[in-house]
GROMACS .gro file of C-alpha atoms in nm:
model
  179
    1ASN     CA    1   0.000   0.000   0.000
    2THR     CA    2   0.098   0.366   0.011
    3LEU     CA    3   0.375   0.455   0.254
    4PRO     CA    4   0.287   0.734   0.503
    5TYR     CA    5   0.527   0.999   0.374
    6LEU     CA    6   0.534   1.349   0.511
    7PRO     CA    7   0.463   1.600   0.228
    8ALA     CA    8   0.821   1.730   0.195
    9ALA     CA    9   0.959   1.376   0.199
   10LEU     CA   10   0.716   1.272  -0.074
   11GLU     CA   11   0.876   1.534  -0.299
   12GLN     CA   12   1.220   1.382  -0.231
   13ARG     CA   13   1.085   1.035  -0.302
   14GLN     CA   14   0.963   1.157  -0.644
   15LYS     CA   15   1.308   1.304  -0.722
   16ASN     CA   16   1.467   0.975  -0.620
   17TYR     CA   17   1.227   0.787  -0.848
   18GLU     CA   18   1.314   1.010  -1.143
   19ASN     CA   19   1.688   0.949  -1.084
   20ARG     CA   20   1.664   0.588  -0.969
   21LEU     CA   21   1.884   0.441  -1.241
   22THR     CA   22   2.184   0.647  -1.130
   23ASP     CA   23   2.115   0.744  -0.767
   24ASP     CA   24   1.994   0.417  -0.614
   25PRO     CA   25   2.269   0.282  -0.384
   26GLU     CA   26   2.223  -0.063  -0.538
   27ALA     CA   27   2.283   0.081  -0.888
   28ASN     CA   28   2.612   0.213  -0.750
   29CYS     CA   29   2.716  -0.117  -0.588
   30LEU     CA   30   2.687   0.025  -0.237
   31MET     CA   31   2.548  -0.149   0.069
   32VAL     CA   32   2.171  -0.127   0.059
   33GLY     CA   33   2.095  -0.120   0.432
   34VAL     CA   34   1.836  -0.280   0.655
   35PRO     CA   35   1.574  -0.402   0.582
   36ARG     CA   36   1.637  -0.399   0.204
   37ILE     CA   37   1.925  -0.645   0.208
   38THR     CA   38   1.694  -0.907   0.359
   39TYR     CA   39   1.450  -0.904   0.068
   40MET     CA   40   1.697  -0.875  -0.217
   41PRO     CA   41   1.726  -1.184  -0.440
   42TYR     CA   42   2.068  -1.284  -0.307
   43PRO     CA   43   2.129  -1.553  -0.045
   44PHE     CA   44   2.260  -1.490   0.302
   45GLN     CA   45   2.400  -1.710   0.575
   46ILE     CA   46   2.355  -1.682   0.952
   47ALA     CA   47   2.620  -1.783   1.204
   48GLN     CA   48   2.579  -1.752   1.581
   49ASN     CA   49   2.790  -1.765   1.893
   50GLU     CA   50   2.687  -1.681   2.248
   51ASN     CA   51   2.732  -1.305   2.202
   52GLN     CA   52   2.620  -1.229   1.848
   53LEU     CA   53   2.471  -1.335   1.520
   54ILE     CA   54   2.667  -1.270   1.205
   55MET     CA   55   2.474  -1.235   0.881
   56LEU     CA   56   2.687  -1.288   0.572
   57TYR     CA   57   2.524  -1.159   0.255
   58GLU     CA   58   2.629  -1.251  -0.095
   59TYR     CA   59   2.543  -0.902  -0.219
   60VAL     CA   60   2.868  -0.697  -0.221
   61HIS     CA   61   3.015  -0.919   0.054
   62THR     CA   62   2.816  -0.740   0.323
   63VAL     CA   63   2.868  -0.855   0.681
   64ARG     CA   64   2.625  -0.758   0.956
   65SER     CA   65   2.686  -0.811   1.328
   66ILE     CA   66   2.381  -0.844   1.550
   67HIS     CA   67   2.484  -0.818   1.913
   68LEU     CA   68   2.277  -1.021   2.161
   69ASN     CA   69   2.147  -0.874   2.486
   70LYS     CA   70   2.347  -0.552   2.470
   71GLU     CA   71   2.243  -0.188   2.460
   72HIS     CA   72   2.319   0.043   2.169
   73PRO     CA   73   2.644   0.228   2.239
   74ALA     CA   74   2.642   0.600   2.300
   75GLY     CA   75   2.776   0.829   2.033
   76ALA     CA   76   2.683   0.969   1.699
   77ILE     CA   77   2.844   0.714   1.466
   78GLN     CA   78   2.621   0.614   1.174
   79TRP     CA   79   2.639   0.294   0.969
   80TRP     CA   80   2.510   0.182   0.629
   81MET     CA   81   2.362  -0.130   0.792
   82GLY     CA   82   2.275   0.037   1.122
   83ASP     CA   83   2.369  -0.082   1.469
   84SER     CA   84   2.181  -0.407   1.546
   85ARG     CA   85   2.101  -0.528   1.898
   86ALA     CA   86   1.883  -0.834   1.957
   87VAL     CA   87   1.695  -1.029   2.222
   88TRP     CA   88   1.503  -1.353   2.199
   89ASP     CA   89   1.132  -1.306   2.270
   90ASN     CA   90   1.047  -1.676   2.303
   91ASP     CA   91   1.059  -1.794   1.940
   92PRO     CA   92   1.109  -1.469   1.752
   93LEU     CA   93   1.442  -1.296   1.749
   94VAL     CA   94   1.371  -0.924   1.787
   95VAL     CA   95   1.640  -0.700   1.641
   96ASP     CA   96   1.646  -0.329   1.724
   97VAL     CA   97   1.841  -0.135   1.459
   98THR     CA   98   1.940   0.231   1.495
   99LYS     CA   99   2.231   0.463   1.406
  100PHE     CA  100   2.181   0.455   1.029
  101ASN     CA  101   2.327   0.696   0.782
  102ASP     CA  102   2.080   0.843   0.531
  103LYS     CA  103   2.242   0.694   0.220
  104THR     CA  104   2.034   0.380   0.163
  105TRP     CA  105   1.693   0.331   0.004
  106PHE     CA  106   1.423   0.072   0.066
  107ASP     CA  107   1.391  -0.015  -0.303
  108ARG     CA  108   1.464   0.085  -0.664
  109SER     CA  109   1.154   0.308  -0.663
  110GLY     CA  110   1.329   0.572  -0.454
  111ASN     CA  111   1.165   0.504  -0.117
  112PHE     CA  112   1.411   0.640   0.134
  113HIS     CA  113   1.475   0.731   0.499
  114SER     CA  114   1.671   0.979   0.705
  115GLU     CA  115   1.944   0.921   0.961
  116GLU     CA  116   1.664   0.893   1.221
  117LEU     CA  117   1.551   0.558   1.081
  118HIS     CA  118   1.464   0.303   1.347
  119VAL     CA  119   1.391  -0.055   1.237
  120VAL     CA  120   1.256  -0.331   1.458
  121GLU     CA  121   1.289  -0.669   1.291
  122ARG     CA  122   1.123  -0.992   1.400
  123TYR     CA  123   1.253  -1.327   1.273
  124THR     CA  124   0.992  -1.589   1.367
  125PRO     CA  125   1.043  -1.957   1.281
  126THR     CA  126   0.736  -2.109   1.114
  127GLY     CA  127   0.885  -2.449   1.031
  128PRO     CA  128   1.222  -2.622   0.998
  129ASN     CA  129   1.301  -2.441   0.672
  130HIS     CA  130   1.093  -2.124   0.691
  131MET     CA  131   1.064  -1.811   0.898
  132ASN     CA  132   0.854  -1.500   0.886
  133TYR     CA  133   1.044  -1.174   0.855
  134GLN     CA  134   0.876  -0.858   0.979
  135ALA     CA  135   1.024  -0.508   0.984
  136THR     CA  136   0.860  -0.206   1.145
  137ILE     CA  137   0.992   0.122   1.010
  138THR     CA  138   0.988   0.444   1.214
  139ASP     CA  139   1.140   0.769   1.087
  140PRO     CA  140   0.982   1.093   1.214
  141LYS     CA  141   1.168   1.304   0.954
  142VAL     CA  142   1.023   1.108   0.660
  143PHE     CA  143   0.706   0.924   0.767
  144SER     CA  144   0.395   1.044   0.950
  145GLU     CA  145   0.362   0.712   1.134
  146PRO     CA  146   0.541   0.377   1.166
  147TRP     CA  147   0.470   0.115   0.901
  148THR     CA  148   0.539  -0.257   0.877
  149MET     CA  149   0.635  -0.502   0.606
  150SER     CA  150   0.654  -0.879   0.631
  151MET     CA  151   0.743  -1.174   0.412
  152PRO     CA  152   0.846  -1.538   0.440
  153LEU     CA  153   1.212  -1.636   0.423
  154TYR     CA  154   1.312  -1.981   0.300
  155ARG     CA  155   1.616  -2.194   0.375
  156ARG     CA  156   1.791  -2.318   0.062
  157GLN     CA  157   1.770  -2.697   0.040
  158GLU     CA  158   2.051  -2.785  -0.201
  159SER     CA  159   2.317  -3.006  -0.041
  160ASP     CA  160   2.606  -2.801  -0.186
  161ILE     CA  161   2.466  -2.453  -0.125
  162GLN     CA  162   2.719  -2.180  -0.052
  163LEU     CA  163   2.754  -1.807  -0.080
  164LEU     CA  164   2.925  -1.717  -0.402
  165GLU     CA  165   3.154  -1.431  -0.491
  166TYR     CA  166   2.939  -1.144  -0.608
  167GLU     CA  167   3.115  -0.848  -0.762
  168CYS     CA  168   2.879  -0.568  -0.843
  169TYR     CA  169   2.938  -0.357  -1.151
  170ALA     CA  170   2.791  -0.010  -1.145
  171TYR     CA  171   2.612   0.069  -1.469
  172MET     CA  172   2.681   0.438  -1.434
  173GLU     CA  173   3.056   0.364  -1.468
  174GLU     CA  174   2.982   0.201  -1.802
  175ALA     CA  175   2.780   0.506  -1.912
  176ARG     CA  176   3.062   0.744  -1.810
  177ASP     CA  177   3.319   0.534  -1.995
  178ALA     CA  178   3.105   0.541  -2.310
  179GLN     CA  179   3.107   0.923  -2.321
   0.00000   0.00000   0.00000
């Protein structure tokens, strides 16, 4: 459905849409941020120890650390993937993500956020090879109210599955070279 943009932010979203082929972070081979990296068509792998989860994404070799049972650190540092802190709420893993920069988009259509983005993700197992992914988006500079997206995630079943080397090639470099 329609995202609850504030009027000024809706104007920026339209500009982003008009320039999506050159301005989208994905089109420039940059990290795409949370939650977008979760619903891109590239596989990811999850590893866990007692203190953190590590999510390894095939897309541009992105690595995301999700710290378990710890508070967000103080300070003004901002990350492309945000600062992720998680707790188990019975079955779902609830991940609180803050401290984003404002350089990523939610999709190729130009939907964007500010540095005040706050994402709460819920990873809920629904079977041995499936989980439901839910992300609630809050950004008072861009949206008039929080909004939520959800989708199923599926475990790959091939016996030899592995993350592959993915080198992104920015199409705008090719266009510049052609001139």
